[in-house]
mmCIF file of C-alpha atoms in Angstrom:
data_model
loop_
_atom_site.group_PDB
_atom_site.id
_atom_site.type_symbol
_atom_site.label_atom_id
_atom_site.label_comp_id
_atom_site.label_asym_id
_atom_site.label_seq_id
_atom_site.Cartn_x
_atom_site.Cartn_y
_atom_site.Cartn_z
ATOM 1 C CA MET A 1 -23.904 -29.955 -6.697
ATOM 2 C CA ASP A 2 -25.012 -30.283 -3.066
ATOM 3 C CA VAL A 3 -24.063 -28.005 -0.179
ATOM 4 C CA ALA A 4 -21.425 -30.414 1.171
ATOM 5 C CA ALA A 5 -19.673 -30.554 -2.183
ATOM 6 C CA ILE A 6 -19.685 -26.766 -2.459
ATOM 7 C CA ARG A 7 -18.210 -26.430 1.036
ATOM 8 C CA PHE A 8 -15.530 -29.016 0.258
ATOM 9 C CA SER A 9 -14.649 -27.209 -2.969
ATOM 10 C CA GLY A 10 -14.417 -23.896 -1.109
ATOM 11 C CA PHE A 11 -12.235 -25.472 1.579
ATOM 12 C CA ARG A 12 -9.851 -26.880 -1.036
ATOM 13 C CA ALA A 13 -9.588 -23.475 -2.708
ATOM 14 C CA MET A 14 -8.846 -21.748 0.611
ATOM 15 C CA LYS A 15 -6.272 -24.395 1.517
ATOM 16 C CA LYS A 16 -4.582 -23.871 -1.850
ATOM 17 C CA TYR A 17 -4.178 -20.138 -1.325
ATOM 18 C CA TRP A 18 -3.131 -20.553 2.318
ATOM 19 C CA HIS A 19 -0.374 -22.799 0.960
ATOM 20 C CA VAL A 20 0.681 -20.045 -1.468
ATOM 21 C CA LEU A 21 0.724 -17.568 1.435
ATOM 22 C CA GLY A 22 2.911 -19.908 3.503
ATOM 23 C CA ILE A 23 5.339 -20.534 0.640
ATOM 24 C CA GLY A 24 5.526 -16.783 0.025
ATOM 25 C CA ILE A 25 6.432 -16.132 3.669
ATOM 26 C CA GLN A 26 9.134 -18.812 3.595
ATOM 27 C CA ASN A 27 10.628 -17.393 0.395
ATOM 28 C CA ASN A 28 10.563 -13.830 1.698
ATOM 29 C CA LEU A 29 12.326 -14.851 4.913
ATOM 30 C CA THR A 30 15.443 -15.514 2.847
ATOM 31 C CA TYR A 31 15.531 -11.736 2.220
ATOM 32 C CA ARG A 32 15.004 -10.746 5.846
ATOM 33 C CA PHE A 33 18.343 -8.925 6.069
ATOM 34 C CA ASN A 34 17.418 -6.902 2.967
ATOM 35 C CA PHE A 35 14.103 -5.990 4.602
ATOM 36 C CA PHE A 36 15.890 -5.004 7.801
ATOM 37 C CA ALA A 37 18.428 -2.855 5.940
ATOM 38 C CA ARG A 38 15.665 -1.243 3.878
ATOM 39 C CA THR A 39 13.796 -0.324 7.059
ATOM 40 C CA VAL A 40 16.847 1.080 8.849
ATOM 41 C CA PHE A 41 18.053 3.136 5.894
ATOM 42 C CA GLY A 42 14.468 4.161 5.171
ATOM 43 C CA LEU A 43 14.482 5.963 8.535
ATOM 44 C CA ILE A 44 17.179 8.376 7.289
ATOM 45 C CA PRO A 45 14.865 10.484 5.072
ATOM 46 C CA LEU A 46 12.247 10.312 7.838
ATOM 47 C CA ILE A 47 14.767 11.758 10.312
ATOM 48 C CA ALA A 48 15.621 14.494 7.800
ATOM 49 C CA VAL A 49 11.933 15.418 7.340
ATOM 50 C CA ILE A 50 11.360 15.551 11.091
ATOM 51 C CA PHE A 51 14.437 17.782 11.493
ATOM 52 C CA VAL A 52 13.126 20.159 8.784
ATOM 53 C CA TRP A 53 9.711 20.466 10.426
ATOM 54 C CA ARG A 54 11.280 21.122 13.821
ATOM 55 C CA LYS A 55 13.201 24.009 12.283
ATOM 56 C CA ILE A 56 10.031 25.329 10.640
ATOM 57 C CA TYR A 57 8.184 25.337 13.963
ATOM 58 C CA GLU A 58 11.164 26.894 15.775
ATOM 59 C CA GLY A 59 10.915 29.838 13.383
ATOM 60 C CA LYS A 60 7.268 30.417 14.294
ATOM 61 C CA ALA A 61 5.744 31.922 17.421
ATOM 62 C CA PRO A 62 5.368 29.489 20.356
ATOM 63 C CA GLY A 63 2.165 27.480 20.065
ATOM 64 C CA SER A 64 1.755 28.251 16.346
ATOM 65 C CA ASN A 65 0.409 25.600 14.007
ATOM 66 C CA VAL A 66 0.940 24.727 10.373
ATOM 67 C CA GLY A 67 -2.573 24.268 9.095
ATOM 68 C CA THR A 68 -4.271 22.432 11.947
ATOM 69 C CA TYR A 69 -1.104 20.603 13.039
ATOM 70 C CA THR A 70 0.939 21.175 16.147
ATOM 71 C CA LEU A 71 4.579 20.102 16.058
ATOM 72 C CA ALA A 72 3.712 16.838 17.845
ATOM 73 C CA GLU A 73 0.897 16.122 15.394
ATOM 74 C CA MET A 74 3.096 16.886 12.397
ATOM 75 C CA ILE A 75 5.844 14.540 13.556
ATOM 76 C CA SER A 76 3.224 11.921 14.441
ATOM 77 C CA TYR A 77 1.893 12.226 10.909
ATOM 78 C CA TYR A 78 5.254 11.237 9.426
ATOM 79 C CA LEU A 79 5.774 8.437 11.946
ATOM 80 C CA LEU A 80 2.364 7.066 11.012
ATOM 81 C CA THR A 81 3.162 7.259 7.289
ATOM 82 C CA ALA A 82 6.115 4.968 7.978
ATOM 83 C CA VAL A 83 3.810 2.520 9.793
ATOM 84 C CA VAL A 84 1.175 2.556 7.022
ATOM 85 C CA ASP A 85 3.905 2.126 4.399
ATOM 86 C CA ALA A 86 5.259 -0.931 6.219
ATOM 87 C CA LEU A 87 1.760 -2.435 6.256
ATOM 88 C CA THR A 88 0.555 -1.601 2.757
ATOM 89 C CA ALA A 89 3.308 -0.566 0.319
ATOM 90 C CA VAL A 90 3.785 -2.504 -2.911
ATOM 91 C CA ASN A 91 7.506 -3.125 -3.304
ATOM 92 C CA GLU A 92 8.370 -5.335 -6.256
ATOM 93 C CA ASP A 93 5.038 -7.019 -6.982
ATOM 94 C CA ASP A 94 4.311 -4.944 -10.082
ATOM 95 C CA TRP A 95 7.798 -5.655 -11.496
ATOM 96 C CA GLN A 96 7.395 -9.375 -10.822
ATOM 97 C CA ILE A 97 3.960 -9.489 -12.450
ATOM 98 C CA ALA A 98 5.272 -7.667 -15.525
ATOM 99 C CA ALA A 99 8.220 -10.091 -15.665
ATOM 100 C CA ASP A 100 5.853 -13.080 -15.477
ATOM 101 C CA ILE A 101 3.991 -11.721 -18.500
ATOM 102 C CA LYS A 102 7.086 -10.869 -20.549
ATOM 103 C CA ASP A 103 8.820 -14.173 -19.787
ATOM 104 C CA GLY A 104 5.732 -16.251 -20.478
ATOM 105 C CA ASN A 105 5.520 -17.599 -16.931
ATOM 106 C CA ILE A 106 1.783 -16.921 -16.798
ATOM 107 C CA SER A 107 1.183 -19.768 -19.267
ATOM 108 C CA GLN A 108 1.298 -22.257 -16.395
ATOM 109 C CA PHE A 109 -1.552 -20.416 -14.661
ATOM 110 C CA LEU A 110 -3.757 -20.866 -17.712
ATOM 111 C CA LEU A 111 -3.423 -24.628 -17.319
ATOM 112 C CA LYS A 112 -3.838 -24.891 -13.539
ATOM 113 C CA PRO A 113 -6.944 -24.341 -11.366
ATOM 114 C CA ILE A 114 -5.500 -21.233 -9.720
ATOM 115 C CA ASP A 115 -6.488 -17.625 -10.171
ATOM 116 C CA TYR A 116 -3.464 -15.465 -10.984
ATOM 117 C CA LEU A 117 -4.801 -12.350 -9.238
ATOM 118 C CA ALA A 118 -5.557 -14.304 -6.049
ATOM 119 C CA TYR A 119 -2.133 -15.962 -6.310
ATOM 120 C CA ARG A 120 -0.354 -12.597 -6.571
ATOM 121 C CA LEU A 121 -2.513 -11.147 -3.780
ATOM 122 C CA CYS A 122 -1.394 -13.967 -1.471
ATOM 123 C CA LEU A 123 2.237 -13.265 -2.374
ATOM 124 C CA PHE A 124 1.688 -9.556 -1.734
ATOM 125 C CA PHE A 125 0.313 -10.206 1.759
ATOM 126 C CA SER A 126 3.084 -12.713 2.483
ATOM 127 C CA GLY A 127 5.597 -9.994 1.624
ATOM 128 C CA ARG A 128 3.862 -7.519 3.920
ATOM 129 C CA VAL A 129 3.748 -10.031 6.797
ATOM 130 C CA THR A 130 7.447 -10.851 6.408
ATOM 131 C CA TYR A 131 8.484 -7.211 5.998
ATOM 132 C CA LEU A 132 6.487 -6.158 9.067
ATOM 133 C CA ALA A 133 7.974 -8.977 11.153
ATOM 134 C CA VAL A 134 11.461 -7.701 10.321
ATOM 135 C CA ALA A 135 10.686 -3.966 10.366
ATOM 136 C CA VAL A 136 8.700 -3.917 13.597
ATOM 137 C CA ILE A 137 11.775 -3.747 15.864
ATOM 138 C CA PRO A 138 13.668 -0.786 14.293
ATOM 139 C CA LEU A 139 10.400 1.046 13.565
ATOM 140 C CA THR A 140 9.101 0.569 17.117
ATOM 141 C CA LEU A 141 12.411 1.666 18.627
ATOM 142 C CA PHE A 142 12.369 4.819 16.501
ATOM 143 C CA ILE A 143 8.780 5.638 17.514
ATOM 144 C CA VAL A 144 9.661 5.051 21.181
ATOM 145 C CA TYR A 145 12.619 7.414 20.742
ATOM 146 C CA GLN A 146 10.213 10.021 19.345
ATOM 147 C CA ARG A 147 7.491 9.207 21.903
ATOM 148 C CA GLN A 148 7.296 12.789 23.185
ATOM 149 C CA TYR A 149 5.916 13.746 19.789
ATOM 150 C CA PHE A 150 3.860 10.642 19.052
ATOM 151 C CA VAL A 151 0.102 11.172 19.351
ATOM 152 C CA LEU A 152 -2.047 8.238 20.469
ATOM 153 C CA PRO A 153 -5.303 7.486 18.600
ATOM 154 C CA SER A 154 -8.122 9.853 19.517
ATOM 155 C CA GLY A 155 -10.357 6.961 20.600
ATOM 156 C CA GLY A 156 -11.503 3.394 20.000
ATOM 157 C CA ALA A 157 -13.498 4.384 16.918
ATOM 158 C CA ALA A 158 -10.419 6.065 15.431
ATOM 159 C CA LEU A 159 -8.279 2.976 16.035
ATOM 160 C CA ALA A 160 -10.909 0.616 14.575
ATOM 161 C CA GLY A 161 -11.435 2.896 11.578
ATOM 162 C CA PHE A 162 -7.672 3.088 11.092
ATOM 163 C CA LEU A 163 -7.308 -0.708 11.006
ATOM 164 C CA VAL A 164 -10.159 -1.083 8.500
ATOM 165 C CA SER A 165 -8.730 1.720 6.367
ATOM 166 C CA VAL A 166 -5.259 0.143 6.384
ATOM 167 C CA VAL A 167 -6.667 -3.127 4.981
ATOM 168 C CA LEU A 168 -8.514 -1.175 2.264
ATOM 169 C CA THR A 169 -5.347 0.819 1.557
ATOM 170 C CA ALA A 170 -3.337 -2.374 1.068
ATOM 171 C CA LEU A 171 -5.937 -3.747 -1.353
ATOM 172 C CA LEU A 172 -6.113 -0.455 -3.242
ATOM 173 C CA GLN A 173 -2.327 -0.274 -3.528
ATOM 174 C CA PHE A 174 -2.150 -3.829 -4.826
ATOM 175 C CA PHE A 175 -4.993 -3.629 -7.356
ATOM 176 C CA ILE A 176 -3.670 -0.383 -8.845
ATOM 177 C CA SER A 177 -0.149 -1.812 -9.140
ATOM 178 C CA TYR A 178 -1.527 -5.052 -10.600
ATOM 179 C CA SER A 179 -3.492 -3.090 -13.218
ATOM 180 C CA MET A 180 -0.397 -1.068 -14.106
ATOM 181 C CA ALA A 181 1.655 -4.266 -14.494
ATOM 182 C CA MET A 182 -0.945 -5.571 -16.975
ATOM 183 C CA LEU A 183 0.439 -3.036 -19.466
ATOM 184 C CA ALA A 184 3.193 -5.604 -20.052
ATOM 185 C CA PHE A 185 0.728 -7.390 -22.341
ATOM 186 C CA TRP A 186 0.923 -4.427 -24.736
ATOM 187 C CA VAL A 187 4.303 -2.729 -24.176
ATOM 188 C CA LEU A 188 7.777 -4.192 -23.784
ATOM 189 C CA GLU A 189 8.854 -1.937 -20.905
ATOM 190 C CA VAL A 190 6.467 -0.812 -18.164
ATOM 191 C CA SER A 191 9.071 0.843 -15.921
ATOM 192 C CA THR A 192 8.297 4.352 -17.215
ATOM 193 C CA PHE A 193 4.591 3.971 -16.435
ATOM 194 C CA ILE A 194 5.338 2.542 -12.984
ATOM 195 C CA PHE A 195 7.698 5.423 -12.146
ATOM 196 C CA ILE A 196 5.134 8.001 -13.313
ATOM 197 C CA LEU A 197 2.456 6.383 -11.161
ATOM 198 C CA PHE A 198 4.840 6.232 -8.193
ATOM 199 C CA ALA A 199 5.647 9.947 -8.577
ATOM 200 C CA PHE A 200 1.958 10.861 -8.554
ATOM 201 C CA GLU A 201 1.289 8.580 -5.598
ATOM 202 C CA TYR A 202 4.214 9.941 -3.602
ATOM 203 C CA ILE A 203 3.039 13.538 -3.933
ATOM 204 C CA ALA A 204 -0.740 13.154 -4.061
ATOM 205 C CA SER A 205 -1.101 10.461 -1.389
ATOM 206 C CA GLY A 206 0.450 12.569 1.364
ATOM 207 C CA HIS A 207 3.967 11.170 1.649
ATOM 208 C CA LEU A 208 5.619 14.584 1.378
ATOM 209 C CA PHE A 209 3.146 16.541 3.514
ATOM 210 C CA PRO A 210 -0.397 16.278 4.923
ATOM 211 C CA LEU A 211 -2.840 16.995 2.126
ATOM 212 C CA ASP A 212 -5.041 19.241 4.257
ATOM 213 C CA ILE A 213 -2.350 21.935 4.378
ATOM 214 C CA LEU A 214 -2.763 22.376 0.620
ATOM 215 C CA PRO A 215 -5.012 25.132 -0.790
ATOM 216 C CA PRO A 216 -8.676 24.020 -0.430
ATOM 217 C CA THR A 217 -9.288 23.919 -4.197
ATOM 218 C CA LEU A 218 -6.333 21.605 -4.839
ATOM 219 C CA SER A 219 -7.279 19.450 -1.874
ATOM 220 C CA ARG A 220 -10.837 19.065 -3.212
ATOM 221 C CA ILE A 221 -9.501 18.071 -6.638
ATOM 222 C CA LEU A 222 -7.386 15.332 -5.055
ATOM 223 C CA ASP A 223 -10.495 14.064 -3.256
ATOM 224 C CA PHE A 224 -11.782 12.889 -6.654
ATOM 225 C CA THR A 225 -8.741 10.621 -7.109
ATOM 226 C CA PRO A 226 -7.743 7.413 -5.270
ATOM 227 C CA PHE A 227 -4.403 8.865 -4.163
ATOM 228 C CA PRO A 228 -5.421 10.316 -0.758
ATOM 229 C CA TYR A 229 -6.825 6.905 0.190
ATOM 230 C CA GLN A 230 -3.445 5.275 -0.370
ATOM 231 C CA LEU A 231 -1.878 6.951 2.673
ATOM 232 C CA TYR A 232 -3.314 10.260 3.881
ATOM 233 C CA PHE A 233 -6.779 8.982 4.759
ATOM 234 C CA PRO A 234 -5.796 6.130 7.145
ATOM 235 C CA VAL A 235 -3.340 8.445 8.912
ATOM 236 C CA SER A 236 -5.990 11.167 9.253
ATOM 237 C CA VAL A 237 -8.409 8.585 10.688
ATOM 238 C CA TYR A 238 -5.871 7.553 13.345
ATOM 239 C CA MET A 239 -5.250 11.187 14.273
ATOM 240 C CA GLY A 240 -8.953 11.969 14.543
ATOM 241 C CA LYS A 241 -8.903 14.356 11.572
ATOM 242 C CA ALA A 242 -11.632 12.229 9.976
ATOM 243 C CA ALA A 243 -14.286 11.228 12.501
ATOM 244 C CA GLY A 244 -18.014 10.543 12.732
ATOM 245 C CA THR A 245 -19.898 10.869 9.438
ATOM 246 C CA GLU A 246 -16.700 12.005 7.714
ATOM 247 C CA LEU A 247 -15.030 8.754 8.755
ATOM 248 C CA LEU A 248 -17.917 6.627 7.446
ATOM 249 C CA ARG A 249 -18.054 8.619 4.230
ATOM 250 C CA GLY A 250 -14.288 8.252 3.751
ATOM 251 C CA LEU A 251 -14.389 4.488 4.316
ATOM 252 C CA LEU A 252 -17.242 4.135 1.821
ATOM 253 C CA ILE A 253 -15.322 6.142 -0.798
ATOM 254 C CA GLN A 254 -12.154 4.176 -0.100
ATOM 255 C CA GLY A 255 -14.115 0.930 -0.460
ATOM 256 C CA MET A 256 -15.538 2.214 -3.746
ATOM 257 C CA TRP A 257 -12.023 2.871 -5.074
ATOM 258 C CA VAL A 258 -10.982 -0.651 -4.037
ATOM 259 C CA VAL A 259 -13.916 -2.141 -5.970
ATOM 260 C CA LEU A 260 -13.173 0.003 -9.044
ATOM 261 C CA ALA A 261 -9.470 -0.899 -8.920
ATOM 262 C CA TYR A 262 -10.400 -4.584 -8.611
ATOM 263 C CA ILE A 263 -12.704 -4.371 -11.634
ATOM 264 C CA LEU A 264 -9.978 -2.599 -13.601
ATOM 265 C CA ALA A 265 -7.491 -5.324 -12.638
ATOM 266 C CA ARG A 266 -9.886 -8.057 -13.785
ATOM 267 C CA LEU A 267 -10.691 -6.286 -17.061
ATOM 268 C CA ALA A 268 -7.012 -5.631 -17.818
ATOM 269 C CA TRP A 269 -6.190 -9.298 -17.207
ATOM 270 C CA ALA A 270 -9.078 -10.509 -19.382
ATOM 271 C CA ARG A 271 -8.116 -8.221 -22.267
ATOM 272 C CA GLY A 272 -4.423 -8.996 -21.872
ATOM 273 C CA ILE A 273 -4.922 -12.760 -21.836
ATOM 274 C CA ARG A 274 -6.942 -12.583 -25.058
ATOM 275 C CA LYS A 275 -4.052 -10.744 -26.723
ATOM 276 C CA TYR A 276 -1.508 -13.113 -25.147
ATOM 277 C CA SER A 277 -3.355 -16.192 -26.437
ATOM 278 C CA ALA A 278 -3.879 -14.653 -29.871
ATOM 279 C CA VAL A 279 -0.120 -14.347 -30.425
ATOM 280 C CA GLY A 280 0.582 -17.876 -29.209
ATOM 281 C CA GLY A 281 1.607 -17.119 -25.574
#
């Protein structure tokens, strides 16, 4: 096959997945009110958390910190978690993948020249694009309302590192959820496993509190898991908590987790499809 043919084949593949991305965006736009309502009501627990931290700081001496965080930095941390969540969170993709497996819908992908993982990844990004387009207004208004507490990025390197880390976070979130959904090849109900994973992610990724206020031993243990790189790390990069060699090291580790999660997703699909075909799927 000559170079021109290879380029044409690559162009056709890219066009195919761009079409999937476009269809996904169009389909998700039909749920734009749901996305808007989810964003608005999602601000309620955020408001409650901010109120709690204000009370905690009011009970301390003026100028006191919690860990290394001032009040403004602490509130900024939670505002940034909302931003990173809007950009990277997996909403219903794992449920939809599991449903495709249980209902036999994946059979069509075994007969068509389309990669199921790439197909689902396009749908995931289409959902994030649509959700962000709807959520950007209420989320921006809330951040503007809290602007006295919102900390700007510590510099250009922090902002660039944050953007790179957010992309890696989105990929890591998706590949882990995709791998978890592959359990549908072996078990009838994956909801228990998904809820357990979500519980671990919610605590160990930094949703509840910044991970660096934990005891050092526990914080070091979490460093050997992918969870901090699903939320805490990109936020810490933005806030300048991870800079210089620590930033580069963190991005390399985050990239490593993305690669490992991707390999796991591919292996789970390959093993699952063999079982699926063996039973006449």
